[in-house]
Amino acid sequence: MRKLSVAIIGAGPAGIATAVELKTAGIKDIAIFEKAGNFCYTIRRLYPEGKRVDRNYKGINMISEGVCSFETETKEQFLERIEKYIKDYKIEIFYNTEINGLERSGQYYIIKAGTYTVAHAYVVVIATGVFDRPRKPSYPIPEEIKNRVFFELPKELPEGEKILIVGGGNTAAELACILSGKCDVYLSYRRPDFFRINEENLRELEKRKDQITFFLGTEIKALEPEKEAVKVIFHDGHTEVFSKIFYCLGGSTPRNLLEKMGIKFKDSLPDIDEFGESNLERVFLIGDVAVKRGSIIYAFNSAHRAVERILEKYHILFNSSS
Ligand SMILES: Cc1cc2nc3c(=O)[nH]c(=O)nc-3n(C[C@H](O)[C@H](O)[C@H](O)COP(=O)(O)OP(=O)(O)OC[C@H]3O[C@@H](n4cnc5c(N)ncnc54)[C@H](O)[C@@H]3O)c2cc1C
């Protein structure tokens, strides 16, 4: 059990950038707790091999505000970049440590994994992301077809199959591009046009427009089992049979966990100020967990803003420990 100036929960881009910013400012007594066995678990798990990691993911050119930044590169190059940050800044990460409790005790917060206290910390930065809980459709998925319905990439991508991808964001677009040419790909989106896809992905979709069937302005009503397949029933009465379905609907904020910790919500998002500080004094939320639609640059910048605030408001508390 450690006494820390800052405990960071989650070793994704937001958590790592927080540690980099704190180390840059000379704060030594910090650690990251990560539930997986490696850093950037969301990226390792959900990005296909060789995926282009876009800097302007949301189609907005965000300026880097802090130490961490990157230009568009592959998944593997991005992970190397993060690994270098961890080495260069000597960031301490406790792996296989899933944090699920936070309690106040005097000046400190007690950080818990199950029933174990893993650390006491003055300041806590929650950077758990949202992708542990993929968003799911409101209609039920019958038991018989659960092995044909995916919310993340399977280890082996399908080949020669008729696939339906559901979603209208960059993840749906990228998956459609990856599978086009290998499978008979259909893309269903409830709106008549794409408006959340960045220019790069729109160009890639355009290049493959003869290989992808677009079902725009379509909404799925129900799924039914069909022999070795899934029958999709759309709201307009149209039905179509697919071998597999991939939902790319994004992730959802771990509201139960955060509320259990005492964090208040407003309009379905944690109620935080412009620096990420929550209603719990000295508890910050940054990266995807704090926002409706995040990106890596947003995660880096929100870490920078939170650390600036931590140093300005709470640095005095660290003097004895750093
Ligand atoms: C398929 C896909 C493609 C994408 N492509 C791009 C792109 O090209 N460019 C871009 O900018 N963005 C992209 N994004 C979005 C980007 O990945 C996220 O915005 C970014 O990863 C957010 O960083 P984060 O640190 O907030 O969260 P995450 O990256 O999700 O990291 C959170 C970390 O916290 C850990 N964790 C979770 N719960 C706990 C817990 N209770 N205790 C301890 N650890 C915990 C997780 O294991 C994980 O390692 C993409 C997302 C997806 C799904």
Short mmCIF file of C-alpha atoms and ligand atoms in Angstrom, two decimals:
data_model
loop_
_atom_site.label_atom_id
_atom_site.label_comp_id
_atom_site.label_asym_id
_atom_site.label_seq_id
_atom_site.Cartn_x
_atom_site.Cartn_y
_atom_site.Cartn_z
CA MET A 1 0.00 0.00 0.00
CA ARG A 2 1.46 3.32 -1.11
CA LYS A 3 0.99 6.95 -0.11
CA LEU A 4 0.89 8.92 -3.33
CA SER A 5 0.61 12.53 -4.35
CA VAL A 6 -1.43 11.51 -7.37
CA ALA A 7 -3.04 8.15 -8.18
CA ILE A 8 -4.05 7.70 -11.81
CA ILE A 9 -6.64 5.09 -12.76
CA GLY A 10 -6.18 3.72 -16.28
CA ALA A 11 -3.04 3.50 -18.45
CA GLY A 12 -4.54 4.69 -21.71
CA PRO A 13 -3.46 7.88 -23.54
CA ALA A 14 -5.14 10.09 -20.90
CA GLY A 15 -3.59 8.32 -17.89
CA ILE A 16 -0.11 8.14 -19.42
CA ALA A 17 -0.23 11.81 -20.47
CA THR A 18 -1.21 12.77 -16.90
CA ALA A 19 1.84 10.94 -15.57
CA VAL A 20 4.10 12.56 -18.20
CA GLU A 21 2.82 16.05 -17.32
CA LEU A 22 3.25 15.45 -13.57
CA LYS A 23 6.77 14.07 -14.02
CA THR A 24 7.65 17.04 -16.23
CA ALA A 25 6.60 19.28 -13.33
CA GLY A 26 8.82 17.31 -10.96
CA ILE A 27 6.09 15.44 -9.07
CA LYS A 28 7.61 12.05 -8.30
CA ASP A 29 5.24 10.30 -6.05
CA ILE A 30 2.69 9.13 -8.58
CA ALA A 31 1.51 5.78 -9.96
CA ILE A 32 -0.94 4.40 -12.48
CA PHE A 33 -3.26 1.49 -11.75
CA GLU A 34 -4.30 -0.44 -14.86
CA LYS A 35 -6.77 -3.30 -14.95
CA ALA A 36 -5.19 -5.02 -17.96
CA GLY A 37 -1.78 -6.66 -18.26
CA ASN A 38 -0.46 -3.93 -20.56
CA PHE A 39 -0.79 -0.19 -21.21
CA CYS A 40 -3.27 1.23 -23.79
CA TYR A 41 -5.48 -1.81 -23.52
CA THR A 42 -8.38 -0.21 -25.45
CA ILE A 43 -6.11 0.52 -28.39
CA ARG A 44 -4.48 -2.92 -28.31
CA ARG A 45 -7.85 -4.67 -28.11
CA LEU A 46 -10.04 -2.64 -30.46
CA TYR A 47 -7.76 -1.23 -33.15
CA PRO A 48 -7.11 -3.64 -36.02
CA GLU A 49 -3.45 -4.45 -36.78
CA GLY A 50 -1.79 -1.66 -38.77
CA LYS A 51 -4.73 0.71 -38.23
CA ARG A 52 -4.09 4.32 -39.12
CA VAL A 53 -4.33 6.32 -35.89
CA ASP A 54 -5.69 9.68 -37.01
CA ARG A 55 -4.55 12.83 -35.28
CA ASN A 56 -7.65 14.73 -36.38
CA TYR A 57 -9.93 11.86 -35.48
CA LYS A 58 -13.10 13.88 -35.21
CA GLY A 59 -12.28 15.95 -38.27
CA ILE A 60 -11.23 18.87 -36.05
CA ASN A 61 -7.63 20.03 -36.03
CA MET A 62 -6.97 20.24 -32.28
CA ILE A 63 -3.75 21.92 -31.26
CA SER A 64 -1.65 19.99 -28.75
CA GLU A 65 -1.57 21.89 -25.47
CA GLY A 66 0.82 19.79 -23.42
CA VAL A 67 3.88 17.55 -23.64
CA CYS A 68 2.21 14.59 -25.37
CA SER A 69 1.33 14.77 -29.02
CA PHE A 70 1.48 12.72 -32.22
CA GLU A 71 0.96 12.92 -35.95
CA THR A 72 -1.13 10.36 -37.83
CA GLU A 73 0.73 7.03 -37.69
CA THR A 74 0.01 3.31 -37.34
CA LYS A 75 -1.30 1.59 -34.23
CA GLU A 76 2.11 -0.06 -33.72
CA GLN A 77 4.02 3.24 -34.05
CA PHE A 78 1.59 4.90 -31.62
CA LEU A 79 2.10 2.13 -29.04
CA GLU A 80 5.89 2.51 -29.42
CA ARG A 81 5.49 6.24 -28.78
CA ILE A 82 3.58 5.56 -25.55
CA GLU A 83 6.10 2.92 -24.49
CA LYS A 84 8.86 5.51 -24.93
CA TYR A 85 6.97 7.99 -22.72
CA ILE A 86 6.68 5.31 -20.04
CA LYS A 87 10.43 4.57 -20.19
CA ASP A 88 11.69 8.14 -20.59
CA TYR A 89 9.56 9.52 -17.75
CA LYS A 90 10.01 6.39 -15.58
CA ILE A 91 6.28 5.98 -15.09
CA GLU A 92 5.28 3.39 -12.54
CA ILE A 93 2.31 1.27 -13.60
CA PHE A 94 0.63 -1.41 -11.51
CA TYR A 95 -0.91 -3.83 -13.98
CA ASN A 96 -3.79 -6.28 -13.46
CA THR A 97 -5.21 -3.91 -10.87
CA GLU A 98 -8.82 -3.02 -11.50
CA ILE A 99 -9.88 -0.11 -9.33
CA ASN A 100 -13.47 -0.28 -8.20
CA GLY A 101 -13.57 1.76 -5.00
CA LEU A 102 -12.70 5.23 -3.82
CA GLU A 103 -13.25 6.46 -0.27
CA ARG A 104 -12.25 9.65 1.47
CA SER A 105 -10.22 9.38 4.66
CA GLY A 106 -9.10 12.75 6.04
CA GLN A 107 -6.83 14.45 3.51
CA TYR A 108 -6.41 11.26 1.48
CA TYR A 109 -8.47 9.16 -0.88
CA ILE A 110 -8.27 5.41 -0.37
CA ILE A 111 -8.01 3.59 -3.70
CA LYS A 112 -9.41 0.07 -3.71
CA ALA A 113 -9.18 -2.96 -5.97
CA GLY A 114 -11.86 -5.34 -4.75
CA THR A 115 -11.50 -5.41 -0.99
CA TYR A 116 -7.79 -4.44 -1.09
CA THR A 117 -6.53 -0.93 -0.51
CA VAL A 118 -3.85 -0.36 -3.15
CA ALA A 119 -2.94 3.25 -2.31
CA HIS A 120 -3.73 6.39 -0.42
CA ALA A 121 -3.56 9.51 -2.57
CA TYR A 122 -4.11 13.25 -2.20
CA VAL A 123 -5.29 13.63 -5.77
CA VAL A 124 -7.00 11.02 -7.96
CA VAL A 125 -7.20 11.19 -11.74
CA ILE A 126 -9.76 8.85 -13.29
CA ALA A 127 -8.85 7.98 -16.89
CA THR A 128 -10.66 4.70 -17.42
CA GLY A 129 -12.13 5.48 -20.84
CA VAL A 130 -15.51 4.11 -21.96
CA PHE A 131 -14.70 1.14 -24.14
CA ASP A 132 -15.00 -1.52 -21.46
CA ARG A 133 -18.72 -1.09 -21.90
CA PRO A 134 -19.66 -1.03 -25.60
CA ARG A 135 -22.98 0.63 -26.33
CA LYS A 136 -25.60 -1.94 -27.30
CA PRO A 137 -28.86 -1.72 -29.24
CA SER A 138 -32.16 -1.46 -27.35
CA TYR A 139 -33.70 -4.58 -28.99
CA PRO A 140 -32.74 -8.00 -27.62
CA ILE A 141 -30.11 -10.23 -29.22
CA PRO A 142 -31.47 -13.80 -29.21
CA GLU A 143 -29.24 -16.33 -27.46
CA GLU A 144 -28.97 -18.53 -30.61
CA ILE A 145 -27.19 -15.81 -32.59
CA LYS A 146 -24.97 -14.30 -29.89
CA ASN A 147 -21.90 -15.91 -31.49
CA ARG A 148 -22.67 -14.04 -34.73
CA VAL A 149 -23.06 -10.60 -33.18
CA PHE A 150 -19.93 -8.60 -32.28
CA PHE A 151 -19.26 -5.45 -30.30
CA GLU A 152 -15.52 -5.57 -30.85
CA LEU A 153 -13.19 -7.11 -33.40
CA PRO A 154 -12.85 -10.89 -33.16
CA LYS A 155 -9.29 -12.31 -33.23
CA GLU A 156 -9.79 -13.48 -36.82
CA LEU A 157 -11.53 -11.20 -39.26
CA PRO A 158 -14.20 -12.87 -41.43
CA GLU A 159 -13.55 -13.68 -45.09
CA GLY A 160 -16.00 -14.46 -47.87
CA GLU A 161 -19.03 -13.74 -45.67
CA LYS A 162 -21.98 -11.38 -45.89
CA ILE A 163 -21.45 -8.86 -43.11
CA LEU A 164 -23.57 -6.06 -41.70
CA ILE A 165 -21.81 -3.20 -39.90
CA VAL A 166 -24.05 -0.95 -37.80
CA GLY A 167 -22.95 2.60 -36.95
CA GLY A 168 -22.15 5.95 -38.51
CA GLY A 169 -18.83 6.92 -36.95
CA ASN A 170 -15.18 6.47 -37.83
CA THR A 171 -15.00 2.98 -36.31
CA ALA A 172 -17.84 1.74 -38.55
CA ALA A 173 -16.26 3.37 -41.60
CA GLU A 174 -12.83 1.90 -40.90
CA LEU A 175 -14.21 -1.60 -40.34
CA ALA A 176 -16.23 -1.39 -43.58
CA CYS A 177 -13.04 -0.43 -45.45
CA ILE A 178 -10.99 -3.23 -43.87
CA LEU A 179 -13.60 -5.89 -44.70
CA SER A 180 -14.49 -4.61 -48.19
CA GLY A 181 -12.93 -6.78 -50.87
CA LYS A 182 -12.74 -9.67 -48.37
CA CYS A 183 -16.44 -9.86 -47.56
CA ASP A 184 -19.77 -8.72 -48.95
CA VAL A 185 -20.08 -5.61 -46.75
CA TYR A 186 -23.24 -3.67 -45.83
CA LEU A 187 -23.18 -0.55 -43.68
CA SER A 188 -26.37 0.47 -41.85
CA TYR A 189 -26.69 3.92 -40.30
CA ARG A 190 -29.87 5.47 -38.96
CA ARG A 191 -29.20 8.93 -40.42
CA PRO A 192 -29.42 9.77 -44.15
CA ASP A 193 -25.81 11.07 -44.24
CA PHE A 194 -22.55 10.53 -42.40
CA PHE A 195 -21.63 13.57 -40.33
CA ARG A 196 -19.28 12.15 -37.72
CA ILE A 197 -16.74 10.60 -40.09
CA ASN A 198 -13.46 12.43 -40.68
CA GLU A 199 -12.31 13.41 -44.20
CA GLU A 200 -9.73 10.65 -44.45
CA ASN A 201 -12.31 7.96 -43.74
CA LEU A 202 -14.89 9.58 -46.05
CA ARG A 203 -12.27 9.42 -48.84
CA GLU A 204 -11.57 5.75 -48.07
CA LEU A 205 -15.31 4.96 -48.15
CA GLU A 206 -15.67 6.81 -51.45
CA LYS A 207 -12.85 4.72 -52.97
CA ARG A 208 -14.71 1.55 -52.01
CA LYS A 209 -18.23 2.67 -52.80
CA ASP A 210 -18.67 -0.17 -55.32
CA GLN A 211 -17.65 -2.77 -52.72
CA ILE A 212 -19.87 -1.58 -49.87
CA THR A 213 -23.68 -1.45 -49.85
CA PHE A 214 -24.84 1.58 -47.89
CA PHE A 215 -28.10 1.31 -45.98
CA LEU A 216 -28.42 4.96 -44.95
CA GLY A 217 -31.47 6.19 -43.05
CA THR A 218 -32.20 2.65 -41.89
CA GLU A 219 -33.01 1.50 -38.40
CA ILE A 220 -33.01 -2.07 -37.20
CA LYS A 221 -36.16 -3.24 -35.44
CA ALA A 222 -35.17 -6.77 -34.47
CA LEU A 223 -32.79 -9.65 -35.03
CA GLU A 224 -33.95 -13.24 -35.48
CA PRO A 225 -32.05 -16.51 -35.76
CA GLU A 226 -31.87 -17.95 -39.28
CA LYS A 227 -30.12 -21.18 -40.28
CA GLU A 228 -26.37 -20.49 -39.71
CA ALA A 229 -27.11 -16.75 -40.00
CA VAL A 230 -28.91 -13.71 -38.60
CA LYS A 231 -32.10 -12.27 -40.04
CA VAL A 232 -32.23 -8.50 -39.70
CA ILE A 233 -35.64 -6.83 -39.70
CA PHE A 234 -35.56 -3.11 -40.48
CA HIS A 235 -38.20 -0.62 -39.37
CA ASP A 236 -39.40 -0.11 -42.97
CA GLY A 237 -40.26 -3.82 -43.16
CA HIS A 238 -37.23 -4.78 -45.27
CA THR A 239 -35.47 -7.96 -44.10
CA GLU A 240 -32.03 -9.25 -45.02
CA VAL A 241 -29.95 -12.21 -43.89
CA PHE A 242 -26.30 -11.80 -42.83
CA SER A 243 -23.65 -14.18 -41.67
CA LYS A 244 -22.40 -11.79 -38.95
CA ILE A 245 -23.19 -8.36 -37.51
CA PHE A 246 -20.70 -5.88 -36.12
CA TYR A 247 -22.02 -3.06 -33.95
CA CYS A 248 -19.80 0.04 -33.85
CA LEU A 249 -21.83 2.25 -31.54
CA GLY A 250 -19.05 3.52 -29.27
CA GLY A 251 -18.62 3.01 -25.57
CA SER A 252 -20.55 4.14 -22.53
CA THR A 253 -19.48 5.93 -19.35
CA PRO A 254 -19.12 3.57 -16.34
CA ARG A 255 -21.83 5.49 -14.48
CA ASN A 256 -22.52 2.91 -11.75
CA LEU A 257 -18.86 2.70 -10.78
CA LEU A 258 -18.42 6.48 -10.75
CA GLU A 259 -21.62 7.12 -8.81
CA LYS A 260 -20.56 4.48 -6.30
CA MET A 261 -17.37 6.51 -5.83
CA GLY A 262 -19.56 9.58 -5.15
CA ILE A 263 -19.20 11.39 -8.48
CA LYS A 264 -22.26 13.36 -9.56
CA PHE A 265 -23.66 13.31 -13.08
CA LYS A 266 -25.29 16.02 -15.18
CA ASP A 267 -27.01 15.23 -18.49
CA SER A 268 -25.59 11.70 -18.62
CA LEU A 269 -21.97 12.87 -18.19
CA PRO A 270 -19.88 13.33 -15.03
CA ASP A 271 -20.41 16.83 -13.66
CA ILE A 272 -16.91 18.31 -13.93
CA ASP A 273 -15.43 21.77 -14.31
CA GLU A 274 -13.30 22.94 -17.26
CA PHE A 275 -10.21 21.27 -15.74
CA GLY A 276 -11.93 17.94 -15.15
CA GLU A 277 -12.36 18.32 -11.38
CA SER A 278 -15.52 16.63 -10.12
CA ASN A 279 -17.79 17.39 -7.16
CA LEU A 280 -15.28 15.38 -5.09
CA GLU A 281 -12.49 17.82 -4.28
CA ARG A 282 -9.17 16.67 -5.86
CA VAL A 283 -10.80 13.93 -7.97
CA PHE A 284 -10.41 14.64 -11.70
CA LEU A 285 -11.92 12.87 -14.72
CA ILE A 286 -10.12 13.15 -18.04
CA GLY A 287 -10.06 11.58 -21.53
CA ASP A 288 -13.00 9.61 -22.90
CA VAL A 289 -14.64 9.06 -19.51
CA ALA A 290 -15.26 12.80 -19.21
CA VAL A 291 -16.70 13.62 -22.58
CA LYS A 292 -19.34 12.51 -25.08
CA ARG A 293 -16.97 11.73 -27.95
CA GLY A 294 -13.28 11.68 -27.21
CA SER A 295 -10.07 11.33 -29.17
CA ILE A 296 -6.42 10.81 -28.34
CA ILE A 297 -5.51 14.49 -28.71
CA TYR A 298 -8.47 15.36 -26.49
CA ALA A 299 -7.18 12.82 -23.93
CA PHE A 300 -3.66 14.35 -24.04
CA ASN A 301 -4.99 17.92 -23.75
CA SER A 302 -7.40 17.14 -20.92
CA ALA A 303 -4.49 15.56 -19.00
CA HIS A 304 -2.46 18.73 -19.48
CA ARG A 305 -5.29 20.98 -18.28
CA ALA A 306 -5.99 18.80 -15.23
CA VAL A 307 -2.30 18.74 -14.24
CA GLU A 308 -1.99 22.52 -14.62
CA ARG A 309 -4.91 22.86 -12.24
CA ILE A 310 -3.58 20.26 -9.80
CA LEU A 311 -0.26 22.11 -9.62
CA GLU A 312 -1.92 25.48 -9.22
CA LYS A 313 -4.44 24.44 -6.56
CA TYR A 314 -2.95 21.50 -4.70
CA HIS A 315 0.82 21.53 -5.16
CA ILE A 316 1.30 22.72 -1.60
CA LEU A 317 -0.06 19.36 -0.38
CA PHE A 318 2.70 17.48 -2.22
CA ASN A 319 5.64 19.28 -0.64
CA SER A 320 6.10 16.68 2.03
CA SER A 321 5.96 13.74 -0.38
CA SER A 322 7.63 14.84 -3.64
C1 LIG B 1 -11.83 1.22 -33.05
C2 LIG B 1 -11.45 2.59 -32.57
C3 LIG B 1 -10.66 3.40 -33.36
C4 LIG B 1 -10.25 4.67 -32.92
N1 LIG B 1 -9.42 5.42 -33.70
C5 LIG B 1 -8.94 6.62 -33.25
C6 LIG B 1 -8.05 7.41 -34.03
O1 LIG B 1 -7.67 7.05 -35.15
N2 LIG B 1 -7.61 8.60 -33.50
C7 LIG B 1 -8.04 9.06 -32.27
O2 LIG B 1 -7.64 10.15 -31.85
N3 LIG B 1 -8.90 8.33 -31.52
C8 LIG B 1 -9.36 7.12 -31.97
N4 LIG B 1 -10.22 6.39 -31.20
C9 LIG B 1 -10.62 6.93 -29.88
C10 LIG B 1 -9.47 6.76 -28.88
O3 LIG B 1 -9.06 5.41 -28.85
C11 LIG B 1 -9.91 7.20 -27.50
O4 LIG B 1 -10.43 8.53 -27.57
C12 LIG B 1 -8.71 7.16 -26.52
O5 LIG B 1 -8.20 5.85 -26.43
C13 LIG B 1 -9.14 7.66 -25.15
O6 LIG B 1 -8.09 7.51 -24.22
P1 LIG B 1 -8.40 7.27 -22.66
O7 LIG B 1 -7.07 7.14 -22.01
O8 LIG B 1 -9.38 8.28 -22.19
O9 LIG B 1 -9.19 5.87 -22.60
P2 LIG B 1 -8.72 4.41 -23.04
O10 LIG B 1 -7.81 4.45 -24.20
O11 LIG B 1 -9.98 3.63 -23.17
O12 LIG B 1 -7.86 3.87 -21.82
C14 LIG B 1 -8.46 3.55 -20.59
C15 LIG B 1 -7.57 2.57 -19.83
O13 LIG B 1 -8.11 2.41 -18.52
C16 LIG B 1 -8.14 1.02 -18.20
N5 LIG B 1 -9.21 0.83 -17.22
C17 LIG B 1 -10.55 0.85 -17.43
N6 LIG B 1 -11.23 0.67 -16.29
C18 LIG B 1 -10.29 0.55 -15.31
C19 LIG B 1 -10.36 0.36 -13.88
N7 LIG B 1 -11.54 0.26 -13.24
N8 LIG B 1 -9.20 0.25 -13.18
C20 LIG B 1 -7.99 0.34 -13.81
N9 LIG B 1 -7.88 0.51 -15.17
C21 LIG B 1 -9.00 0.64 -15.90
C22 LIG B 1 -8.38 0.33 -19.54
O14 LIG B 1 -7.96 -1.02 -19.50
C23 LIG B 1 -7.52 1.19 -20.47
O15 LIG B 1 -6.18 0.75 -20.56
C24 LIG B 1 -10.67 5.13 -31.64
C25 LIG B 1 -11.48 4.32 -30.82
C26 LIG B 1 -11.86 3.06 -31.27
C27 LIG B 1 -12.71 2.20 -30.39
#
